[in-house]
Short mmCIF file of C-alpha atoms and ligand atoms in Angstrom, two decimals:
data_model
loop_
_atom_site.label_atom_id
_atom_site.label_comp_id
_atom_site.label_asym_id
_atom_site.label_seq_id
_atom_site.Cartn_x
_atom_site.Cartn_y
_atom_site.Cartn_z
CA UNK R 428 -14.29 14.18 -19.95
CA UNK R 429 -14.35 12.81 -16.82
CA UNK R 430 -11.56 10.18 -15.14
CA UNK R 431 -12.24 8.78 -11.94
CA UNK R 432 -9.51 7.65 -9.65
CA UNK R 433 -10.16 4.21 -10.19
CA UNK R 434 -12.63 2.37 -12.04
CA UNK R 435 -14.40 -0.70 -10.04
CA UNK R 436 -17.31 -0.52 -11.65
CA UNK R 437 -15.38 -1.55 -15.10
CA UNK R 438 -13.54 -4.09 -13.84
CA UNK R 439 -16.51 -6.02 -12.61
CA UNK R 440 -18.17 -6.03 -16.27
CA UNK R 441 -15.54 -7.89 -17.22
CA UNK R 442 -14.82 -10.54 -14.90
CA UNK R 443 -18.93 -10.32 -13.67
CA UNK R 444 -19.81 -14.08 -14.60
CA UNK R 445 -16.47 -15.15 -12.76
CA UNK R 446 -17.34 -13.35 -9.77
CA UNK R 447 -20.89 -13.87 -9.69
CA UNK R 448 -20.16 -17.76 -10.52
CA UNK R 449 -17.68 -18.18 -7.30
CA UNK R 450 -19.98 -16.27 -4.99
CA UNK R 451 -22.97 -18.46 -5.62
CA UNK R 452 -20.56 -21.54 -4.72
CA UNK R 453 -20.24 -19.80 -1.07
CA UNK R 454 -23.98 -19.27 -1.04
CA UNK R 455 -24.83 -22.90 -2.18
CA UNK R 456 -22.55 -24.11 0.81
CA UNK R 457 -23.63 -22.03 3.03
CA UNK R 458 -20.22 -21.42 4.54
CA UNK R 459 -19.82 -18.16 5.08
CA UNK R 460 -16.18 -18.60 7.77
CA UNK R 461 -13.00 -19.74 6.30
CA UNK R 462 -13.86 -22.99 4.84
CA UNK R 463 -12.83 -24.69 1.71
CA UNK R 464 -12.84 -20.98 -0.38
CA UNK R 465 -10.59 -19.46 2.00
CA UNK R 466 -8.18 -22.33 2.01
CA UNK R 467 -8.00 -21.96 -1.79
CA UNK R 468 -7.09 -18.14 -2.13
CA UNK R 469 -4.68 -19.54 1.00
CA UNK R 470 -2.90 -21.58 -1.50
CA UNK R 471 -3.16 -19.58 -4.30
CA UNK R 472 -1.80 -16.48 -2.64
CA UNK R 473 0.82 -18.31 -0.85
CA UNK R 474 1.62 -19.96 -4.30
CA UNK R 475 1.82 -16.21 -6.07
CA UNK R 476 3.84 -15.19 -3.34
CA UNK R 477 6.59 -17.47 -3.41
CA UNK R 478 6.10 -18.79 0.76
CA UNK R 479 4.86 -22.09 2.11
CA UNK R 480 1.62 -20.69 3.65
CA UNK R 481 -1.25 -18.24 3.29
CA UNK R 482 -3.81 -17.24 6.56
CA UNK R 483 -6.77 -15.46 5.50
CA UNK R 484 -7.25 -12.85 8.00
CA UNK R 485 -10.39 -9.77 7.83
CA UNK R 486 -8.10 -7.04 6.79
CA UNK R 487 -4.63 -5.71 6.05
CA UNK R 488 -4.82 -4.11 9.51
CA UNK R 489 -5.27 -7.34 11.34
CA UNK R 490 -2.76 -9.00 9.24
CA UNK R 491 -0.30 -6.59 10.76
CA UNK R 492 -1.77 -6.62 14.23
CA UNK R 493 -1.80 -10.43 14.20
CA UNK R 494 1.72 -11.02 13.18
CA UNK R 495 3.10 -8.42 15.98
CA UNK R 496 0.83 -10.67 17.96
CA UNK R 497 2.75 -13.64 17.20
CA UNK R 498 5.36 -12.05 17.94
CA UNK R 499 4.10 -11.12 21.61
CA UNK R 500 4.98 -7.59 20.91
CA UNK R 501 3.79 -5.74 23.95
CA UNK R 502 4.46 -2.40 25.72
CA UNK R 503 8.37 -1.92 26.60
CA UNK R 504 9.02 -3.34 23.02
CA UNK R 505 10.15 -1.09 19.99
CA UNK R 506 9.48 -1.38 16.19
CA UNK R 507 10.76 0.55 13.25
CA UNK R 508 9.00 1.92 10.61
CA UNK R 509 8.08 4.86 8.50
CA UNK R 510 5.75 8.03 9.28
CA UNK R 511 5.23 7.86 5.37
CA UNK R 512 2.54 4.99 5.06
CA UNK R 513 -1.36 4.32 6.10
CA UNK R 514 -1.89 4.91 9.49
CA UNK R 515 -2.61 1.08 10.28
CA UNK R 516 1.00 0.73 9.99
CA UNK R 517 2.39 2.39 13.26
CA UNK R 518 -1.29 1.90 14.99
CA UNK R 519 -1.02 -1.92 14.50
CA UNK R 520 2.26 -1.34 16.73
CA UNK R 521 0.89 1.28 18.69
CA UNK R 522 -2.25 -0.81 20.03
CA UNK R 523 -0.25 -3.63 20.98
CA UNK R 524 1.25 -1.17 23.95
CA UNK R 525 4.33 -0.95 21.83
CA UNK R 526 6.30 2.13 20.45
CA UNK R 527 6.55 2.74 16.47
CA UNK R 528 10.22 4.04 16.55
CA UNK R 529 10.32 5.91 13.30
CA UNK R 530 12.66 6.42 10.48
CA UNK R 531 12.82 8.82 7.18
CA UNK R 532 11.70 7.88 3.77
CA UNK R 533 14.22 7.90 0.91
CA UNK R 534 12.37 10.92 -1.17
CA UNK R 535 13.05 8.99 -4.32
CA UNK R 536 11.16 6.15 -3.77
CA UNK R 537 9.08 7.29 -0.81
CA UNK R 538 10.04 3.89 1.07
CA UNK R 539 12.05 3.35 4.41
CA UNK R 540 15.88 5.45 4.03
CA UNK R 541 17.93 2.55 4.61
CA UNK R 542 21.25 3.90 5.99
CA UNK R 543 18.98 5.47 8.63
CA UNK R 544 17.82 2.61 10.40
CA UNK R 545 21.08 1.30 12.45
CA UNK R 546 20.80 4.62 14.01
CA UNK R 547 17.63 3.70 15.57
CA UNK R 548 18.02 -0.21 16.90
CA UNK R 549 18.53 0.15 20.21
CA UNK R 550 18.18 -3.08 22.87
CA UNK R 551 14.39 -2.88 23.07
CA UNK R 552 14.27 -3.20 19.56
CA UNK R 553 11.93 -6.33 18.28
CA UNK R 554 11.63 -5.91 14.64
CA UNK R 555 11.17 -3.74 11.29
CA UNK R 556 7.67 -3.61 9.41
CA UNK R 557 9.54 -2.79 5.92
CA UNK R 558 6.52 -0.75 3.69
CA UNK R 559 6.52 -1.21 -0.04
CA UNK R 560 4.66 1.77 -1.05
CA UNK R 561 3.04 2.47 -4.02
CA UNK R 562 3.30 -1.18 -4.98
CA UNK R 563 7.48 -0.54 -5.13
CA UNK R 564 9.45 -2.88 -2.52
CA UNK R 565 11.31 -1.21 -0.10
CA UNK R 566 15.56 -2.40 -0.60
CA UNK R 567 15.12 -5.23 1.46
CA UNK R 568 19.01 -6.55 0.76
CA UNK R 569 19.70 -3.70 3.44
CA UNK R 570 16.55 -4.59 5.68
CA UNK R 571 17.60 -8.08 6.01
CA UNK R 572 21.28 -7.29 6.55
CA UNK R 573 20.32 -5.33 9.26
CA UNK R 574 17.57 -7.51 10.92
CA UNK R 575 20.36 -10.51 10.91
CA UNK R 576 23.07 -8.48 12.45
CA UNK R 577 20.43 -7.70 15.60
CA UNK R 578 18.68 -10.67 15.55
CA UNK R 579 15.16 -9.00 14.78
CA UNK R 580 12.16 -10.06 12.54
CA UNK R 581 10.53 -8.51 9.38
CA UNK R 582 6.95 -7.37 8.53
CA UNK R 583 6.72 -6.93 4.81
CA UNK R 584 3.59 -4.36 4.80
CA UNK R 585 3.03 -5.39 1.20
CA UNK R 586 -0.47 -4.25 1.54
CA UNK R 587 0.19 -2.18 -2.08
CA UNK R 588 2.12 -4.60 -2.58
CA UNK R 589 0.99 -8.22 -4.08
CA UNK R 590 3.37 -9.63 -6.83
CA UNK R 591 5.81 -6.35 -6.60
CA UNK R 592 9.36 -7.95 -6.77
CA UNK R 593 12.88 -7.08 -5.59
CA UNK R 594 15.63 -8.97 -7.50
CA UNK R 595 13.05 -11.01 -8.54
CA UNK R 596 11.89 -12.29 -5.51
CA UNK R 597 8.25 -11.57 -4.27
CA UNK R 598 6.95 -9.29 -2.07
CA UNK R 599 5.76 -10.99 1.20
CA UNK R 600 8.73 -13.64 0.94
CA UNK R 601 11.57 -12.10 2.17
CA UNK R 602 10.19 -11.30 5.67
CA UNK R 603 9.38 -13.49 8.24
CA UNK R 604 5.66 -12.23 7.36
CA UNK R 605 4.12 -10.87 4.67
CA UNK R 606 0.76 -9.25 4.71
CA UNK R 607 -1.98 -8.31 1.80
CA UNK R 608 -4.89 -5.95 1.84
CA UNK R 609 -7.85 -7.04 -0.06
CA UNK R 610 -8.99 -3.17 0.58
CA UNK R 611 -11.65 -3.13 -3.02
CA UNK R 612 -9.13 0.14 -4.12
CA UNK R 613 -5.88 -2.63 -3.38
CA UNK R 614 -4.47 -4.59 -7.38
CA UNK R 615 -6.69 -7.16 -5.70
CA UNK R 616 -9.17 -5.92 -4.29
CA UNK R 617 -12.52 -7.58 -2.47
CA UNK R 618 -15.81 -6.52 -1.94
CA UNK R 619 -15.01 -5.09 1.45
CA UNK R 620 -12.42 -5.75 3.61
CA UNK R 621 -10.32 -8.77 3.58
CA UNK R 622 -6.15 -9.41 4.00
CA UNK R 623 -3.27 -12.26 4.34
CA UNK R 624 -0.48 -12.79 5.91
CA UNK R 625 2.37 -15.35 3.93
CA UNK R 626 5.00 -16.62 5.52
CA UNK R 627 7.40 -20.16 4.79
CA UNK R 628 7.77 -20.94 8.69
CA UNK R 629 5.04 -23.42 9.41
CA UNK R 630 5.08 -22.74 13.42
CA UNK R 631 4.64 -19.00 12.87
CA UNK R 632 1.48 -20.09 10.49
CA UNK R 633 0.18 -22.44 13.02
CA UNK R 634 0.73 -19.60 15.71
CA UNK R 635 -1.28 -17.03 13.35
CA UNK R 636 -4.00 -19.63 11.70
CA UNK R 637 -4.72 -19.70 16.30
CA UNK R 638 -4.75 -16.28 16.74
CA UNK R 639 -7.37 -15.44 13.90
CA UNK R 640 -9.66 -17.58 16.10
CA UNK R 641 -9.51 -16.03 19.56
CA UNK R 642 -6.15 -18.33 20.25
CA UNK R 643 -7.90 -21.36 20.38
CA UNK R 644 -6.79 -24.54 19.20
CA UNK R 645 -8.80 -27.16 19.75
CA UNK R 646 -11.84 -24.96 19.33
CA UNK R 647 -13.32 -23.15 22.79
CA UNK R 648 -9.72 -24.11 24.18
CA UNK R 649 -7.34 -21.08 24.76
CA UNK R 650 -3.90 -21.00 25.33
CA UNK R 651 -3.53 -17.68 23.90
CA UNK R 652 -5.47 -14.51 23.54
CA UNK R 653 -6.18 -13.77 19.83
CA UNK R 654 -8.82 -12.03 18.15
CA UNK R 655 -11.56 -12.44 15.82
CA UNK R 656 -9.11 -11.73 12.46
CA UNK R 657 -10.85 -14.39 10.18
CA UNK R 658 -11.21 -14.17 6.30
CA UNK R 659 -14.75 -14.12 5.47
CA UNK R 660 -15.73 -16.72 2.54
CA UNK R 661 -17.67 -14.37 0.33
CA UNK R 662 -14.57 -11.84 0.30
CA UNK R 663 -12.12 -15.08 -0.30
CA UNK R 664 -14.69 -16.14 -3.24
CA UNK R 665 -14.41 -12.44 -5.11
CA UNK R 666 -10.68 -12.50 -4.55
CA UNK R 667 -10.21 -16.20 -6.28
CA UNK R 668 -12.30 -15.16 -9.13
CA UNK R 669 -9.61 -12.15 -9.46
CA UNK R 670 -6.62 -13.38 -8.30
CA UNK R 671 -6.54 -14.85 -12.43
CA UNK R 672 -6.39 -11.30 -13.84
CA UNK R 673 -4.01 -9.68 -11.44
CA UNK R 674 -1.02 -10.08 -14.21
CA UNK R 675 -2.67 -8.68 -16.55
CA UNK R 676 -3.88 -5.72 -14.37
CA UNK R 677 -0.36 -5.36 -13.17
CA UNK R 678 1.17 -5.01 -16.68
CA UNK R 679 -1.92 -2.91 -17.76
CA UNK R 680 -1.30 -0.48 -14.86
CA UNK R 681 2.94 -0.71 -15.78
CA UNK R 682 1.62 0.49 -19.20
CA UNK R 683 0.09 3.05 -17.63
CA UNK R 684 2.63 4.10 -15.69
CA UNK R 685 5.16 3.89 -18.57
CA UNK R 686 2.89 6.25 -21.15
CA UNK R 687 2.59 8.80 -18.00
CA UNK R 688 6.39 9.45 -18.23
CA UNK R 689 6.62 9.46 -21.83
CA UNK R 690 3.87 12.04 -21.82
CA UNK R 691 5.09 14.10 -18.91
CA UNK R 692 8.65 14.13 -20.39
CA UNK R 693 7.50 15.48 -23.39
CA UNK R 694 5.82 18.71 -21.02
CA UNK R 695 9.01 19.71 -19.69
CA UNK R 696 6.90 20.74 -16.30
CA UNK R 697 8.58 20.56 -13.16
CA UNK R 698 6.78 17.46 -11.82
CA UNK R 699 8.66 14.42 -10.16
CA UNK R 700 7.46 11.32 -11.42
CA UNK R 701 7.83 8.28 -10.27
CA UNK R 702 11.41 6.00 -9.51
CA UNK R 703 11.15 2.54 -10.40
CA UNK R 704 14.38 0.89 -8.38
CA UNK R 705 13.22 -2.72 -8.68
CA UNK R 706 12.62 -4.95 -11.53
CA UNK R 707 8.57 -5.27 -10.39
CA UNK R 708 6.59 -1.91 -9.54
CA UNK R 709 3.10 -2.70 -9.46
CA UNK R 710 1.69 0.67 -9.67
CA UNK R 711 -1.22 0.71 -6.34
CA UNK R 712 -0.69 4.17 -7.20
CA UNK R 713 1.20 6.49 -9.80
CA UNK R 714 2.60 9.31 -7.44
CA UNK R 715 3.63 12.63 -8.95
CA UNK R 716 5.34 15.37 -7.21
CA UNK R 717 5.07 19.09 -7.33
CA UNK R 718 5.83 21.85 -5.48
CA UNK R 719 1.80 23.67 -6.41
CA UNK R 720 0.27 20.56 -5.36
CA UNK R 721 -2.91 21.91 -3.20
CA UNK R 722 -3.39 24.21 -6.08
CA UNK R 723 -2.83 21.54 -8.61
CA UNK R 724 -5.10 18.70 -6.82
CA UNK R 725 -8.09 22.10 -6.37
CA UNK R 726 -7.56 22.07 -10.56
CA UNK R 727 -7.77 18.51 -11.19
CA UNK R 728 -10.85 18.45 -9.22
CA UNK R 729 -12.50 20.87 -11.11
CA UNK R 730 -11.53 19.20 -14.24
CA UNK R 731 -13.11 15.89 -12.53
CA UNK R 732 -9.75 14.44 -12.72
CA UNK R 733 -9.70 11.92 -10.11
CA UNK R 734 -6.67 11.92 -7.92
CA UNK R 735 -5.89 11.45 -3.62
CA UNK R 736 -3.17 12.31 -1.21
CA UNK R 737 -1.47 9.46 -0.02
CA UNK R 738 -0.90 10.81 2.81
CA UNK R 739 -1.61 14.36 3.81
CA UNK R 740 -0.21 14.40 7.25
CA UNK R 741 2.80 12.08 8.26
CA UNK R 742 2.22 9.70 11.33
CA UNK R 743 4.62 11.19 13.64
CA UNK R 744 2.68 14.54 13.44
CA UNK R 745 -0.76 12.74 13.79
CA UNK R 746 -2.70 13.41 16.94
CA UNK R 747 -3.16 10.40 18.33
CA UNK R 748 0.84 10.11 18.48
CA UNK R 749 1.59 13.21 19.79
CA UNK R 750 2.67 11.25 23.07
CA UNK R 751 5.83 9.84 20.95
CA UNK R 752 7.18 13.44 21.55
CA UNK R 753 7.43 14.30 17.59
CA UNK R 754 7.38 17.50 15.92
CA UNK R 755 7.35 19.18 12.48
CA UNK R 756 11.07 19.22 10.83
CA UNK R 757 11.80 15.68 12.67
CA UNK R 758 11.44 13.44 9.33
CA UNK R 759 11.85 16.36 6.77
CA UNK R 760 11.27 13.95 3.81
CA UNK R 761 8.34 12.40 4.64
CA UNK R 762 6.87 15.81 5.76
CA UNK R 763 7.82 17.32 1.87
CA UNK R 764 6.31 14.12 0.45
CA UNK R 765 3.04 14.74 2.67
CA UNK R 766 2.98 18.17 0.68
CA UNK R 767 4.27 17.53 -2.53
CA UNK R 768 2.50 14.26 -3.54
CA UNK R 769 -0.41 14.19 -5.79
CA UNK R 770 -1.81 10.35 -7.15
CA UNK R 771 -3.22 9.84 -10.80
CA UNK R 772 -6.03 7.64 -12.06
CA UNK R 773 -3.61 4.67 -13.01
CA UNK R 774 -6.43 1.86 -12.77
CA UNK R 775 -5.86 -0.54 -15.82
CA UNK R 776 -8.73 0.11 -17.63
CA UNK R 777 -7.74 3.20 -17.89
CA UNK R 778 -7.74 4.04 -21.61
CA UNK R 779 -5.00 6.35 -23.93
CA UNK R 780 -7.65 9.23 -24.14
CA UNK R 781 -8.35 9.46 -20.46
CA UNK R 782 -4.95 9.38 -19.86
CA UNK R 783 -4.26 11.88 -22.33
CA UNK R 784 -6.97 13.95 -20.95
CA UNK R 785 -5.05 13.54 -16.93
CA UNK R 786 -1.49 14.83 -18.97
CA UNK R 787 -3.62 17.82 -20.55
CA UNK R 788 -4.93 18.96 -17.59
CA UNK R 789 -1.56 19.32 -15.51
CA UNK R 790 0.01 20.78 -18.48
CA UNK R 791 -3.18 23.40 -18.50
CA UNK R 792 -2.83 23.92 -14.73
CA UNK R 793 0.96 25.12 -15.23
CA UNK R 794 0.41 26.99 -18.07
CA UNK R 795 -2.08 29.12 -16.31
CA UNK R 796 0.31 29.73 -13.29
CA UNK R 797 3.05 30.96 -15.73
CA UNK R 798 0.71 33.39 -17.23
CA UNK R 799 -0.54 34.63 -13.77
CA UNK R 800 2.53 34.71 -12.88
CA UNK R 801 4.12 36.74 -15.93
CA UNK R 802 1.22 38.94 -15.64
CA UNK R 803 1.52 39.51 -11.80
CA UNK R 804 5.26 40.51 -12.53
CA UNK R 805 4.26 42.23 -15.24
CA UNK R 806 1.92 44.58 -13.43
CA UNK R 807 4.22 44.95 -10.15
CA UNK R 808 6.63 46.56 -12.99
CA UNK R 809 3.97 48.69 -14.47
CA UNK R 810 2.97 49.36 -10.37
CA UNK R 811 6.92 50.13 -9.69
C1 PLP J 49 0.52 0.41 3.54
C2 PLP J 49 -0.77 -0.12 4.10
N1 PLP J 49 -0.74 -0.83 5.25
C3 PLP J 49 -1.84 -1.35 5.78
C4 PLP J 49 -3.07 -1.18 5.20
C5 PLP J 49 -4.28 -1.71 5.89
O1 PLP J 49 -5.05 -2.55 5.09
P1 PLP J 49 -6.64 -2.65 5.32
O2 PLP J 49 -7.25 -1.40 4.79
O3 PLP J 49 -7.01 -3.86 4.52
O4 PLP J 49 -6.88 -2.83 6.75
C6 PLP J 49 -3.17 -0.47 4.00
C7 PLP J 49 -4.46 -0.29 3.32
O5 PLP J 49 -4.98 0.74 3.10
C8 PLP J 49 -1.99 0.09 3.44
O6 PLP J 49 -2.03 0.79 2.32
#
């Protein structure tokens, strides 16, 4: 058997006439840049997300980078995060001439360690991009406590994120931004690259719907400097046509997620699995942890078990930020989690046998090890 990572190439057979239907529409008006399709998923998305506004921007990267623009976050300027998360993250902060200050991940949940930030405010201190990896929300009661008591603003990097809920409320809403990925491996994905920021303060949206265009407003008139961060139509028309189905993806991939632990449990292997703190994980990815997990992933592969390392080296060890001054041992968490971490195929249509087939394999990978292992002690007490 074979079980890919994630399955596009179902998911489109089933939603194809939907998808093909709402493309056409963009070719028949020949509107390929923002435009009436992009102001729909804006409404839609801001409507699923609980806030006043949606701006379709070209990517969860620019989403970030355009709300630190708003922000005029510039060198001199400091803002929090965590080494544990896609590199656009801390580089959305970096090439903005500002300095990612980062903090530790609590290991349980992989997302920012709370009591750590205070530590870290200090008066250049502009704001926190709060991650909800996974598709978990980070505990933003805490965030926000904090951010009030320093008078800073919030990034929700909800990228994994869309629909995930703390107490109920939605990711993207509690910040003073929120910002999607429409990555194609993202719940909702595109075909190609896409993202939006939400957000309930109509200036900051006017500010941001500006800054997708180069700053202008009217058009060839700048007052700002902006970028070229606008949602193309086509990506806005394959996102509508999915944005119906993301519920039931979501509670397909909770299923998922749910018969994973059930069969794990029953193993008895010594594999974390994942925490679910909040009353809405979304599952982006089902994240097991073991201490073999090079070994384990080298297994899987030949087993054509699909599976990923999210991430293999943490961002304050990266290259390009070796001029923060960071080394190995600084953020011990996020540096076991780079080595421990292992995703699953947890893609909705992901069917009982597959996963079955994912449970079988781990449980043949251990069971291997133990009898290597009993037979290397074995023979180093024959060799003795
Ligand atoms: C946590 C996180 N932030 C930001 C991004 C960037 O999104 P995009 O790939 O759409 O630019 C991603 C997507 O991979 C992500 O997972």
């Amino acid at each position: 058997m074979k079980v890919p990572l994630l399955d596009l190439k179902t998911q489109y057979a089933s939603i194809k006439s939907e998808v093909d239907r709402s493309v056409a529409e963009v070719f028949e008006s020949q509107q390929f840049i923002l435009g009436p399709k992009v102001e729909q998923l804006e409404r839609n998305i801001a409507a699923y997300s609980n806030c006043s506004y949606g701006i379709g921007v070209s990517s969860g990267t620019d989403a970030l980078l355009a709300c630190l623009m708003a922000e005029d976050i510039g060198p001199g300027d400091e803002i929090i995060t965590t080494p544990y998360t896609f590199f656009a993250t801390a580089a959305a902060i970096s090439r903005l001439g500002a300095t990612p200050v980062f903090v530790d991940i609590d290991p349980a949940t992989y997302n920012i360690d709370v009591d750590l930030i205070e530590a870290k405010v200090t008066s250049k201190t502009r704001g926190i991009i709060a991650v909800h990896l996974y598709g978990q929300m980070a505990d933003m009661d805490a965030v926000t406590r904090i951010v009030r008591a320093h008078n800073l603003f919030v990034i929700e990097d909800a990228a994994q994120a869309i629909g995930a809920e703390y107490k109920s409320i939605r990711a993207g809403s509690i910040g003073d931004y929120g910002c999607f990925s429409f990555f194609p491996s993202k719940n909702l994905g595109g075909a190609g690259d896409g993202g939006m920021i939400v957000t309930s303060d109509a200036e900051k949206a006017d500010k941001l719907r500006c800054l997708r265009s180069h700053g202008s407003k009217p058009k060839y008139y700048h007052r700002i400097v902006g970028g070229n961060f606008r949602l193309d139509a086509l990506q806005a028309a394959v996102v509508s046509a999915k944005l119906p189905h993301l519920d039931d993806w979501t509670a397909a991939r909770q299923r998922n997620a749910e018969r994973y632990d059930r069969l794990f449990s029953q193993t008895g292997l010594p594999i974390g699995l994942p925490r679910v703190v909040t009353n809405r994980h979304i599952f982006n990815q089902y994240v097991i942890r073991v201490s073999s997990r090079d070994e384990l992933q080298t297994f899987l592969q030949k087993k054509e078990v699909g599976n990923e390392i999210y991430y293999p080296v943490p961002l304050h060890l990266q290259e390009c930020f070796a001029y923060l001054g960071h080394r190995a041992g600084d953020f011990v968490e996020s540096e076991r989690a780079a080595k421990e971490t292992l995703a699953l195929p947890i893609y909705p249509e992901l069917s009982d046998e597959q996963a079955q087939y994912v449970v079988a394999c781990v449980r043949e990978f251990f069971s291997q090890r133990k009898s290597i292992e009993t037979f290397g002690k074995a023979s180093t007490k024959r060799g003795a």
